[in-house]
XYZ file of C-alpha atoms in Angstrom:
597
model
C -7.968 196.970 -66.558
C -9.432 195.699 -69.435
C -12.427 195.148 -68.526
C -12.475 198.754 -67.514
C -11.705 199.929 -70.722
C -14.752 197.834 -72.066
C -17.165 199.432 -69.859
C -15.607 202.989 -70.745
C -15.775 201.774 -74.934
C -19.417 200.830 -74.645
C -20.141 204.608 -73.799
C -19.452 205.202 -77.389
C -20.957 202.802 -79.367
C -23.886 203.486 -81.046
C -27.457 202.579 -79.132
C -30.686 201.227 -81.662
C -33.122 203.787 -82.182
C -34.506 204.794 -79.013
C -36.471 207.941 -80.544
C -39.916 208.253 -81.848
C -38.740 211.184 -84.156
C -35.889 208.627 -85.655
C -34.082 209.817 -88.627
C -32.225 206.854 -90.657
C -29.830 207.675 -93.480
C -30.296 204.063 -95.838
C -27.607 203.282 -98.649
C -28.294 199.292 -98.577
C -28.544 196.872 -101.318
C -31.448 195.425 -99.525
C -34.747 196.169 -100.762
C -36.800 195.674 -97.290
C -35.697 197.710 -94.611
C -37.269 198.270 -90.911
C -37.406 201.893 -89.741
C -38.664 201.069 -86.402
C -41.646 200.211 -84.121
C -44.549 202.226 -81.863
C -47.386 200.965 -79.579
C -50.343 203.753 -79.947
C -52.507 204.677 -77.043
C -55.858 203.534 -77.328
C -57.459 206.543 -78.720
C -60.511 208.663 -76.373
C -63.897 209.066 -77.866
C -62.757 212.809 -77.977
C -59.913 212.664 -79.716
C -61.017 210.478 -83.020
C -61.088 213.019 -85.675
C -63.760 213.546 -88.167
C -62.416 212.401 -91.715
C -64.941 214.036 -93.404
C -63.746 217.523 -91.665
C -60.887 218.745 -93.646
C -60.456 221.890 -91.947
C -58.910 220.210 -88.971
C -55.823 221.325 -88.285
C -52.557 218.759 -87.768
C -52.842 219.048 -84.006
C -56.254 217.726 -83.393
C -55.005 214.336 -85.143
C -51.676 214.014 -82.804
C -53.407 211.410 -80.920
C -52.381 208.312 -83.231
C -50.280 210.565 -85.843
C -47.477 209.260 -88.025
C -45.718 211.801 -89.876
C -43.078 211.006 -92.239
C -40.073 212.944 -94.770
C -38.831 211.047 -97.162
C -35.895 211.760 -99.587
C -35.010 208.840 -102.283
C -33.520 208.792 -105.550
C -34.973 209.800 -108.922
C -35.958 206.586 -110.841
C -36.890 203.829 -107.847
C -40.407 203.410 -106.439
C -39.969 203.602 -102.715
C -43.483 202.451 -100.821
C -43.512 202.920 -97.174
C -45.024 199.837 -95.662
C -47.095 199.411 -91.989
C -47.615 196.592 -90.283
C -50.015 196.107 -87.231
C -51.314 192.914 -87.305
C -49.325 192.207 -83.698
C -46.182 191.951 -82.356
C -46.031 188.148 -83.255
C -46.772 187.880 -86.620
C -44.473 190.824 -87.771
C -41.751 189.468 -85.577
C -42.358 185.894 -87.052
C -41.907 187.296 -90.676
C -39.063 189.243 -89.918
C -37.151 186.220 -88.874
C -37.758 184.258 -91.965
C -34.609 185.669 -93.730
C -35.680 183.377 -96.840
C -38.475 186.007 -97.571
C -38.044 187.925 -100.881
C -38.786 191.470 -100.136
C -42.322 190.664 -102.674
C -43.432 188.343 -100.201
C -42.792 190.907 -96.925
C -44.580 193.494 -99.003
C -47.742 191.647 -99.381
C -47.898 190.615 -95.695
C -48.047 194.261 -94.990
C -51.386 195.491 -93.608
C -51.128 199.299 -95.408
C -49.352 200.536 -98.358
C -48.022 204.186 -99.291
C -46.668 204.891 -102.671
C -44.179 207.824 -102.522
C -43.813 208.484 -105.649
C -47.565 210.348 -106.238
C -50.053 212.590 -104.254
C -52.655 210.971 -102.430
C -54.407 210.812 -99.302
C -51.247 210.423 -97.290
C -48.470 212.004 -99.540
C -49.139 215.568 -98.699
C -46.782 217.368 -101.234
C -43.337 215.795 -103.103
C -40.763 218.100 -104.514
C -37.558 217.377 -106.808
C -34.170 218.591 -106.406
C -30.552 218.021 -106.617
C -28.520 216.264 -104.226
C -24.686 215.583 -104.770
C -25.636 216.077 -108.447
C -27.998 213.445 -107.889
C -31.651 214.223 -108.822
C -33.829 213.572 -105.580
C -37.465 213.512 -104.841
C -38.684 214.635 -101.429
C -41.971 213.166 -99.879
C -43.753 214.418 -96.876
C -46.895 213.469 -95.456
C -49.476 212.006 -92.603
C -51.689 209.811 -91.431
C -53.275 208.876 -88.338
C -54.287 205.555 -86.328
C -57.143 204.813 -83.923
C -58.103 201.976 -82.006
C -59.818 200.680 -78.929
C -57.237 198.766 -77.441
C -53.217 199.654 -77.391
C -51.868 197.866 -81.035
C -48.455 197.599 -82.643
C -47.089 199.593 -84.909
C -44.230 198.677 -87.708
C -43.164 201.352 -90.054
C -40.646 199.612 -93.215
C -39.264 200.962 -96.319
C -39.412 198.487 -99.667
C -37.893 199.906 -102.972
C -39.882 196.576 -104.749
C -43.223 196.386 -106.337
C -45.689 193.934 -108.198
C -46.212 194.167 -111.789
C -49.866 194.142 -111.929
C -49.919 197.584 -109.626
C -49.307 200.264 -112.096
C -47.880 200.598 -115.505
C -44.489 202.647 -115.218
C -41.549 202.193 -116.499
C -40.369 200.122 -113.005
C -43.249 198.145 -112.883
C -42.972 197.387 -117.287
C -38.855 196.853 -116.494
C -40.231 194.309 -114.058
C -42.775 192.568 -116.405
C -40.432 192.635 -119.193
C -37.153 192.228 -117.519
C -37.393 190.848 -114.010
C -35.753 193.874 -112.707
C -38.463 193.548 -109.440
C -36.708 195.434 -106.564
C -33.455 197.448 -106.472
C -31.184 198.968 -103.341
C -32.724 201.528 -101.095
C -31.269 204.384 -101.042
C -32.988 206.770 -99.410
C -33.091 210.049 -95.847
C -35.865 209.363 -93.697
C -37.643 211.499 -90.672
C -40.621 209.804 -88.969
C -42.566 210.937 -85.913
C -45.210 208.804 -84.502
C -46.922 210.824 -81.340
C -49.442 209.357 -78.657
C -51.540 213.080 -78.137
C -50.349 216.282 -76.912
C -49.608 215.676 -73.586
C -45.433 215.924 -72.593
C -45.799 212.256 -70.528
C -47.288 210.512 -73.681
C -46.700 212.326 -76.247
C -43.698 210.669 -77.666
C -43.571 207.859 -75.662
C -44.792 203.964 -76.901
C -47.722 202.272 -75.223
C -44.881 199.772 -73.534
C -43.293 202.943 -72.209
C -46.013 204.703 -69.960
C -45.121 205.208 -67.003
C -41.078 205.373 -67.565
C -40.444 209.208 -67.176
C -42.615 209.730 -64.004
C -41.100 206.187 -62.666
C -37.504 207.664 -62.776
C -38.168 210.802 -61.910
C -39.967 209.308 -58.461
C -36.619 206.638 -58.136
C -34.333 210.262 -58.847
C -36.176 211.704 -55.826
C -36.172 208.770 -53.110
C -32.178 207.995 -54.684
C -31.473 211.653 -53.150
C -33.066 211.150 -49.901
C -30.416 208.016 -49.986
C -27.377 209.615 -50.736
C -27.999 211.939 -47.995
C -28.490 209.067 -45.635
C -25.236 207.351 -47.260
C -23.398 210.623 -46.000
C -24.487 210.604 -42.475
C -23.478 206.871 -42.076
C -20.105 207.343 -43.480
C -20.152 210.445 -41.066
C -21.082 208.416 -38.034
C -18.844 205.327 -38.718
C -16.135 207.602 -39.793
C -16.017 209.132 -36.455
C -16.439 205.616 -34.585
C -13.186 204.164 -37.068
C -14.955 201.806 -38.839
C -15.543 203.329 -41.884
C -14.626 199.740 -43.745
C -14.576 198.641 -47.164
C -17.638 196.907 -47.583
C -19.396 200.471 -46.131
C -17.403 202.400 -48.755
C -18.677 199.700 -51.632
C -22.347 200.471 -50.354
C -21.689 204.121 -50.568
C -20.340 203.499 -53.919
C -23.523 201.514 -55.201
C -25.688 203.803 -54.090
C -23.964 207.147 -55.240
C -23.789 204.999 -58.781
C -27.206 204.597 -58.441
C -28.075 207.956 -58.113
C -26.073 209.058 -60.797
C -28.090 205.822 -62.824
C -31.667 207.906 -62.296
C -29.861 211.528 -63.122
C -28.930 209.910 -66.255
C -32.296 208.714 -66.983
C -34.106 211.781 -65.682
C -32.511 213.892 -68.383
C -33.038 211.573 -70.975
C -36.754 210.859 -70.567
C -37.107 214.530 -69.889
C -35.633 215.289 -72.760
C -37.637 212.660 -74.704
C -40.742 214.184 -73.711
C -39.763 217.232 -75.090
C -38.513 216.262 -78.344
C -38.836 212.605 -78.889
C -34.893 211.811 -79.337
C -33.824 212.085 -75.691
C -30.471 212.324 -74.662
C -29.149 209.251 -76.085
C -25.469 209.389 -75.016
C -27.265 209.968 -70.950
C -29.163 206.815 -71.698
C -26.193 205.052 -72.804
C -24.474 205.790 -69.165
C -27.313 204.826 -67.319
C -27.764 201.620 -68.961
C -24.036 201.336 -68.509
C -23.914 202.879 -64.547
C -26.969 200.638 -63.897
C -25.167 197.292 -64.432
C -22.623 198.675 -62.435
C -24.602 199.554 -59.446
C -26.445 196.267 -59.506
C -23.202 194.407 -59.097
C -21.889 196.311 -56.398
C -24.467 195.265 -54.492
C -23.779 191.947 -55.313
C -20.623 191.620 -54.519
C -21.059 192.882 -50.996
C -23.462 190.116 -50.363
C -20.934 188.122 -51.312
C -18.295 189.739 -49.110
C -21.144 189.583 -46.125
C -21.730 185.831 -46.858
C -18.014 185.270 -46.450
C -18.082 186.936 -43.131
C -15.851 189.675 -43.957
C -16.280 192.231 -41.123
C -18.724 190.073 -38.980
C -16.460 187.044 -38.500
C -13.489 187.415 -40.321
C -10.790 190.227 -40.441
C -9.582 188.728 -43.692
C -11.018 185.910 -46.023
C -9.104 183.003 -46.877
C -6.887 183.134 -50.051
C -8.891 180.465 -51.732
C -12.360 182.565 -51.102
C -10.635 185.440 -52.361
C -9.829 183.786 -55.540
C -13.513 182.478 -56.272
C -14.398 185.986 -55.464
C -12.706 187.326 -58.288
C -13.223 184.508 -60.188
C -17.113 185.436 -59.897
C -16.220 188.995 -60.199
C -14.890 188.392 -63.816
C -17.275 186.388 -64.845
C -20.345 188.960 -63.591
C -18.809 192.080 -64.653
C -17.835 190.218 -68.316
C -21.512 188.990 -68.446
C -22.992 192.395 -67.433
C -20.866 194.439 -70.081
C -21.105 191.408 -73.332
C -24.937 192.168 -72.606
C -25.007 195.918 -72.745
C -22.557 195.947 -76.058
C -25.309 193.414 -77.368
C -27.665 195.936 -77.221
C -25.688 198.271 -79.231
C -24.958 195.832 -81.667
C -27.087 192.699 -81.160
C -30.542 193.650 -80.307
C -33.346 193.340 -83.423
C -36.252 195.664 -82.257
C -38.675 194.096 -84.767
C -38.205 190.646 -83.312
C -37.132 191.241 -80.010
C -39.714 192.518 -77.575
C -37.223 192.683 -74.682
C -33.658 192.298 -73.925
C -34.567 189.313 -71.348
C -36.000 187.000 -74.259
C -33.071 186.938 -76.113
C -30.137 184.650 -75.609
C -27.706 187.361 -73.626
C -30.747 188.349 -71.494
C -31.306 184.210 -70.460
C -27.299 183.750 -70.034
C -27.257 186.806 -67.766
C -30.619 185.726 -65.409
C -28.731 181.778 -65.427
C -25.797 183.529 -63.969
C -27.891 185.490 -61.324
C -29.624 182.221 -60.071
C -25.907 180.264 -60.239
C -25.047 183.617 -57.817
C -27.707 183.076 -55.552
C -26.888 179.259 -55.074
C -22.992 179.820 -54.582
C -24.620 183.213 -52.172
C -26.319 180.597 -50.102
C -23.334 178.223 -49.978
C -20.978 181.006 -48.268
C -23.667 181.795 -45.895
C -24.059 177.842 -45.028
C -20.144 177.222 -44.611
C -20.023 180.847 -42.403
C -22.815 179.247 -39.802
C -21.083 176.054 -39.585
C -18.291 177.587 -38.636
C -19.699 179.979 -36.367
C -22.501 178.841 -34.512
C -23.023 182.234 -32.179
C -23.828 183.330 -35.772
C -26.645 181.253 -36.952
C -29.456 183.143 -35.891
C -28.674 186.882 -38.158
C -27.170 184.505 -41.013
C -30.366 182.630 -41.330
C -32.296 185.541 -41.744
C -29.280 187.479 -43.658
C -29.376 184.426 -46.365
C -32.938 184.146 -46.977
C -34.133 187.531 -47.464
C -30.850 187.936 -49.803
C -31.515 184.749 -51.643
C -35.004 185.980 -52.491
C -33.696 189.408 -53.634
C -31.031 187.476 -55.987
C -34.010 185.389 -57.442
C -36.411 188.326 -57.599
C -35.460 189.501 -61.076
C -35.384 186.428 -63.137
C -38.743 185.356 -60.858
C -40.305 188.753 -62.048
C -38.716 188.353 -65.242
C -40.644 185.254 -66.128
C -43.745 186.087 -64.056
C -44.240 189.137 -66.816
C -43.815 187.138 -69.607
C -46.194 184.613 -68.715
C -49.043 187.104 -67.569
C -48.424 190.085 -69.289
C -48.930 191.249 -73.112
C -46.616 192.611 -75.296
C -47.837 196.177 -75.366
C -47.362 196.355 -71.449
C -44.264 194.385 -70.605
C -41.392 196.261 -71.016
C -42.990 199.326 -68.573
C -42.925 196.574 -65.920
C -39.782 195.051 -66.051
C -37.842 198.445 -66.493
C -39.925 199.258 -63.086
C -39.263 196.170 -61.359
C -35.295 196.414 -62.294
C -35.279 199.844 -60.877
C -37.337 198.533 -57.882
C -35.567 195.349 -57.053
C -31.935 197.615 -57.133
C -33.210 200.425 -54.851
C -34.924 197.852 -52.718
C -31.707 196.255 -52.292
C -29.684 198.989 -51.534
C -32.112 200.750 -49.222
C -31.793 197.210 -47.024
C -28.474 197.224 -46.898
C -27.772 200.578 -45.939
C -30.104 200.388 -43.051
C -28.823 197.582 -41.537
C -25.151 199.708 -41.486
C -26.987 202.771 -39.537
C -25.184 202.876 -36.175
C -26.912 203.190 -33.030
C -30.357 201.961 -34.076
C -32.502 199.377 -32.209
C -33.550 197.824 -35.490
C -30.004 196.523 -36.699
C -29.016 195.829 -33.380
C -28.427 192.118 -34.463
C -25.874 193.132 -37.522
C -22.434 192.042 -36.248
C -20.616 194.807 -38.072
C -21.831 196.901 -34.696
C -20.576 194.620 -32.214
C -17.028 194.596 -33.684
C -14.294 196.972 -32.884
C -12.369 199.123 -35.326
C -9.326 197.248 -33.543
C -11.047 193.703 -35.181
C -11.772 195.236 -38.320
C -7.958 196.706 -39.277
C -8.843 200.056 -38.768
C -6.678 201.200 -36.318
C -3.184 202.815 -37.572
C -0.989 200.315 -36.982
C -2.114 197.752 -34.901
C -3.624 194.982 -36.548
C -5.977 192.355 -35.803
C -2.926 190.273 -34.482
C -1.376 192.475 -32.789
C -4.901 193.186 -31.218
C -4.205 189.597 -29.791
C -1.095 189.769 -28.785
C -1.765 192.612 -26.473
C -4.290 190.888 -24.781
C -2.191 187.820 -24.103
C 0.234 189.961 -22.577
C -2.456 191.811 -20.973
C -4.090 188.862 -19.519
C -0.696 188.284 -17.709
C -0.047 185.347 -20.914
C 2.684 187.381 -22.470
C 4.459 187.804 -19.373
C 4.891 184.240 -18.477
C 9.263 183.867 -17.595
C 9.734 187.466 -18.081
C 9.641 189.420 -14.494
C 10.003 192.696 -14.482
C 13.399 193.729 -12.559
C 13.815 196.645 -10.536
C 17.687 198.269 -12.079
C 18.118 199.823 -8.675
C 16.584 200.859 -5.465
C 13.867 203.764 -6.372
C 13.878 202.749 -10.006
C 10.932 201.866 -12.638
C 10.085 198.285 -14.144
C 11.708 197.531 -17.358
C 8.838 196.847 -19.749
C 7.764 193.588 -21.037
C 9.323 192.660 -24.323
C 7.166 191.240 -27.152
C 6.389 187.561 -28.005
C 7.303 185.823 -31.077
C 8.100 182.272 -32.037
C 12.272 183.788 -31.782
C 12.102 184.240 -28.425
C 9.528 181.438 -26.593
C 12.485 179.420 -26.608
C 14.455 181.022 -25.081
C 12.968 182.972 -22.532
C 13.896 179.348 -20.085
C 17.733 179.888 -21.000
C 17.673 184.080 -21.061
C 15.819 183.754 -17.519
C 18.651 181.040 -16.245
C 21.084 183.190 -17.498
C 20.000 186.273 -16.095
C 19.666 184.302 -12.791
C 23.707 183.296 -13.173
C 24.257 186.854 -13.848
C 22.657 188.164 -10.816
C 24.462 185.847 -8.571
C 27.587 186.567 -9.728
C 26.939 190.141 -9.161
C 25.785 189.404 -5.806
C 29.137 187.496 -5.136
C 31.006 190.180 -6.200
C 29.298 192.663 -4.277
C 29.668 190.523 -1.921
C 33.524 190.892 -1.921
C 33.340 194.251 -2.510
C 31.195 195.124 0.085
C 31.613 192.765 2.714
C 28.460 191.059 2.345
C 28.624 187.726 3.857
C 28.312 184.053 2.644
C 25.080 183.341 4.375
C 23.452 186.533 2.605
C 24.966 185.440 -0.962
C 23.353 182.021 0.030
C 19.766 183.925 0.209
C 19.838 185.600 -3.331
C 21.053 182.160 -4.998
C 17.988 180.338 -3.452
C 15.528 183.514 -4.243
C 16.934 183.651 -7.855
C 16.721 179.443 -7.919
C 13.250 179.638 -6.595
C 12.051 182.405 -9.362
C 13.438 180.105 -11.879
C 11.362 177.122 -10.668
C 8.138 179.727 -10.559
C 9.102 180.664 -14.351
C 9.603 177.121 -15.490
C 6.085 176.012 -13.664
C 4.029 178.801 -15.357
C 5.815 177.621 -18.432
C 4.232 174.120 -17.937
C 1.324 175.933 -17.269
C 0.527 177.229 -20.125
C 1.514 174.465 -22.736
C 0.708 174.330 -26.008
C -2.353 175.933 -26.180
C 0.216 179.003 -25.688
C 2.715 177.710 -28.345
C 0.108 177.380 -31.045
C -1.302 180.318 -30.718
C 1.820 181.901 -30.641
C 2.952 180.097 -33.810
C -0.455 181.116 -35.734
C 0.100 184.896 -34.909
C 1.750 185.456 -37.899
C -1.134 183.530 -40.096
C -4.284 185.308 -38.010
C -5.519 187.030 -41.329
C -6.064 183.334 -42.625
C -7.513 182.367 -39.791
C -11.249 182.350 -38.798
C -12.244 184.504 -36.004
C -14.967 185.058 -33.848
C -16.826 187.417 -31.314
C -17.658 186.436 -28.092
C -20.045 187.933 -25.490
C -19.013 188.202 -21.600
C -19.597 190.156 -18.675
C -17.432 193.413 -19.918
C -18.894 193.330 -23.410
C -18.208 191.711 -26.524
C -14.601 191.089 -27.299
C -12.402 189.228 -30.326
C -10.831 185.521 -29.742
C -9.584 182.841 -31.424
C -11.684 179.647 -32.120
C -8.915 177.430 -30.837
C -8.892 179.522 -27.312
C -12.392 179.898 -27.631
C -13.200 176.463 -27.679
C-alpha cells in the first residue's frame, strides 16, 4: 500500500524543464543560475540568413533562433550568458561548486548585457511591479553551424570592473560589492526551423514524436490481440493469472505511448508539451516494464507449466524481489523530479540511480536463470522449452543495460538520448509482443508452451474442484479409491450406494468398517434366517462369501501399500508440492512425481 501511494505521489511532483519555451520565475541569492540546455540542428545552406539583410523577417532566422523576455529588478546588471563549447566542458564547470560566479562568467563563450540596446537586446521597457520598479528585456539571436552543437543558456547578476563604468561596476571597484541575488521572470524559446517534427525539439530528441507515435500504433494492434486471447482462453477456462498480468502490461503499455503521443504532439505544437501526460508515462512505463518482469519470474518458477502453486519459500523471494524492483523503479523516477542536474547530466543512465537500477536488472536476470535451472532439474520432460524459454529471456533482461553501455561507448552526446529512449521503448514492446504470442491458443508456433497442454482442472480454474481434488478423482477413478469399499446392493432391484471419499480419517478404518459391516450382514442373515426359515447350511454360505470378500479387501489393501498411504497423506499439501505433466496414449494428463516415478 505504500508503495502504491508513492507511485500515485510522484504524479504530482514537479518534472525539470522539459520545454524549449521554458519560463523560470528566479528569487535566489545565487548569482549564477542555469536556465536550461538545446542541441541545434546543423543548419542547411538555405537556411543561413544574410546578416547584412536587415529586412528579413523573424521567421527566416527560426532555424537556430533563441529568443528571450527578461524581467529583473531596477538597479542589478543581469547578463545572459551562452555556453557551447560542448557538453563536457560546461558540464565539468558546472560541477566545480567552488567556482565564484566571476570565474563561470568568463568561461562563457557569448555575453548579453540586458541592461542596454544592442545587437541582441531588441527593445527594454520600465515599469512597476509589486511597487517594485522593473525593467523588461526582449530580444534575439540566432546560431549556425555545420555539425549539431550544444547549447547552454545561464543568467549571472555579476560583472567585472574593468567592463563599464556604472554605478555597479564603480560599487564593485570601490566596494567589492561584485555580484548580488538574481531576481529576475524569464521566457526563452530556442527553435530548430519551422517544421512541427523539429521545430521545438533538441538535436538529442529527433526522432522521439514520430518514434511514439509508430510504438502508439503497433501498441493498438496489441491490445486488440490481448482481447482475442483473453477471449479464446476465457472460453477454454484458463484465463489464469499470469495471462491477466500480460494483459495488464500490455494495456499499461498502451496507455504508456497515449501518454507520450499527446505530449510530444503537444510539444510540437507549442514547445511545453503536456507535462503532467509525460509525468504518467514515465511513471506507467516503469510499471509496464516490471510486469513483464515479474511474469518471467512467475514462468521461471513454473507456475502454470509445472506447478499449480509455488512453494511458500519462492513466494516469499518473489515478493521480496517485487519490493525491491518496484522501490528501485519509483526512488528513480522521484530522482528525476528532484535529483536530475540537466547541465551535468546527459542521461538518467549515467547517474548513480540510473547504474543502481541497470545492477538490479542484471542481479534479475541471474536469479531469472537460477529459477529456470532448479525448474529443469526438477522436471526433466521440461528441459527442452526451458532451455530455450531461459536464454532468449536472459538476453532480453540484459538487453537494456547491454544497449545502455553500447551507446555510451559509440555514440556522442548530441545523439544519445534519441537512442536509448528508442531502444527502451523497443526492448519493452519486444518483450511483450513475445510473450503474448507464445499464450495464442491453437497455433502451430507455440505448440511447445506448456500452458496449452495443461487443463483448466490443473491450473485451479474449475469452480470448486481443485488441483487435489483433480487427483483424488482419478484415484478413485482408476479403481484406487475404491480399494475395501464394495458397493452393496440395499435390496433386490436397487442402485449401488456410491463410493465415499478418501481421507487420512477414514484409510484406517475402512479394514474395521468392512469387518464390521461383514458381522452385520451375518447377523442379519441369521436372523432372517429364523425368521424365514432359511436353513443352517445357507447361513453357512453368506458367512464364507462375506469372510471371503473380507480376505479380497484386505489383499487389495496389501496391494496397494504405501505408495497409496503417502499419497493419500500429501493430498492435503498438493499446492506445495511439485507437479508434472505426462504424455500417454489418451493425451496428456496431471500426476504426481512420486507416482510418476
Amino acid at each position: 500500500m505504500q508503495m502504491l501511494s508513492l507511485t500515485v505521489l510522484l504524479l504530482f511532483l514537479p518534472l525539470p524543464t522539459t520545454s524549449k519555451v521554458s519560463k523560470h520565475t528566479i528569487d535566489t541569492l545565487e548569482s549564477f543560475v542555469f536556465l536550461d540546455r538545446f542541441v541545434f540542428f546543423p543548419t542547411p545552406p538555405s537556411e543561413k540568413p544574410s546578416k547584412n539583410n536587415d529586412s528579413q523577417s523573424l521567421e527566416f532566422f527560426e532555424y537556430g533562433l533563441i529568443k528571450f523576455e527578461i524581467d529583473y529588478a531596477e538597479g542589478s546588471m543581469p547578463e545572459l550568458l551562452l555556453f557551447y563549447n560542448g557538453f563536457d566542458l560546461y558540464s565539468k564547470m558546472a560541477s566545480q561548486d567552488n567556482l565564484s560566479c566571476k570565474e563561470r562568467r568568463n568561461l562563457a563563450t557569448a555575453k548579453v548585457d540586458l541592461s542596454k540596446l544592442g545587437v541582441v537586446v531588441r527593445d527594454v521597457t520600465r515599469f512597476k511591479f509589486l511597487d517594485r520598479d522593473t525593467v523588461r528585456v526582449t530580444g534575439y539571436t540566432y546560431f549556425t553551424s555545420l555539425y549539431p552543437q550544444w547549447f547552454f543558456v545561464a543568467l549571472s547578476n555579476c560583472h567585472d570592473d574593468e567592463v563599464s563604468s556604472s554605478f555597479a561596476s564603480t560599487r564593485c571597484r570601490e566596494l567589492g560589492y561584485c555580484q548580488g541575488p538574481t531576481l529576475a521572470r524569464v521566457s526563452l524559446e530556442m527553435t530548430n526551423g519551422l517544421d512541427v517534427s523539429s521545430k521545438h525539439f533538441s538535436y538529442d530528441q529527433k526522432g522521439v514524436r514520430e518514434m511514439f507515435i509508430t510504438f502508439f500504433s503497433l501498441q493498438c494492434g496489441m491490445l486488440i490481440l490481448c482481447l482475442l486471447i483473453r477471449k479464446r482462453l476465457v472460453a477454454l477456462n484458463k484465463y489464469h493469472y499470469t495471462v491477466q498480468i500480460m494483459n495488464l502490461s500490455c494495456l499499461v503499455g498502451w496507455f504508456v505511448y497515449l501518454c507520450n503521443v499527446i505530449h510530444y504532439v503537444s510539444f510540437g505544437e507549442d514547445g511545453i508539451g503536456k507535462v503532467f501526460f509525460f509525468r504518467v508515462g514515465s511513471v506507467c512505463g516503469s510499471i509496464a516494464d516490471l510486469l513483464v518482469v515479474y511474469l518471467l519470474v512467475f514462468l521461471g518458477k513454473g507456475w502454470t507449466l509445472v506447478r499449480y502453486k509455488i512453494s511458500s519459500g519462492g513466494r516469499m523471494k518473489i515478493a521480496v524481489l517485487i519490493t525491491l524492483t518496484l522501490f528501485s523503479s519509483m526512488v528513480l523516477e522521484a530522482w528525476k523530479s528532484y535529483g536530475y542536474s540537466s547541465e551535468i547530466l546527459v542521461n538518467q543512465w549515467v547517474s548513480g540511480p540510473g547504474i543502481i537500477y541497470l545492477y538490479i536488472r542484471a542481479l534479475i536476470a541471474v536469479w531469472f536463470v537460477y529459477c529456470c535451472l532448479t525448474t529443469i532439474r526438477a522436471f526433466q520432460t521440461k528441459r527442452r522449452f526451458y532451455n530455450r524459454f531461459c536464454t532468449i529471456f536472459t538476453f532480453w533482461l540484459l538487453l537494456k543495460p547491454i544497449m545502455v553501455f553500447v551507446c555510451q561507448i559509440t555514440l556522442t552526446d548530441d545523439n544519445r538520448a534519441a537512442y536509448l529512449i528508442s531502444w527502451e521503448v523497443a526492448i519493452l514492446f519486444c518483450g511483450q509482443a513475445v510473450l503474448l504470442c507464445m499464450y495464442f491458443p491453437g497455433r502451430s508456433f507455440n505448440a511447445g508452451f506448456p500452458f496449452h497442454h495443461v487443463t483448466s482442472v490443473m491450473l485451479g480454474m474449475v469452480q470448486g474442484e481443485s488441483p487435489s481434488d483433480f487427483i483424488r478423482n482419478q484415484l478413485l477413478n482408476s479403481g484406487v479409491g475404491g480399494v475395501g469399499v464394495q458397493g452393496q446392493v440395499a435390496e433386490e432391484g436397487g442402485s449401488a450406494t456410491t463410493e465415499p471419499k478418501l481421507s487420512r480419517d477414514n484409510i484406517n478404518t475402512h479394514n474395521s468398517n468392512s469387518n464390521s459391516n461383514s458381522n452385520s450382514n451375518s447377523n442379519n442373515v441369521l436372523r432372517g434366517n429364523n425368521n424365514n426359515g432359511i436353513t443352517l447350511g445357507g447361513a453357512r454360505s453368506v458367512i464364507k462369501t462375506t469372510g471371503n470378500d473380507i480376505s479380497n479387501t484386505l489383499r487389495q489393501i496389501s496391494n496397494v501399500g504405501r505408495d497409496l498411504v503417502a499419497v493419500l497423506q500429501d493430498l492435503n499439501d498438493f499446492e506445495e508440492d511439485d507437479v508434472d505433466y505426462v504424455e500417454d496414449g489418451g493425451g496428456r494428463r496431471m500426476t504426481m512425481n512420486s507416482i510418476a516415478e
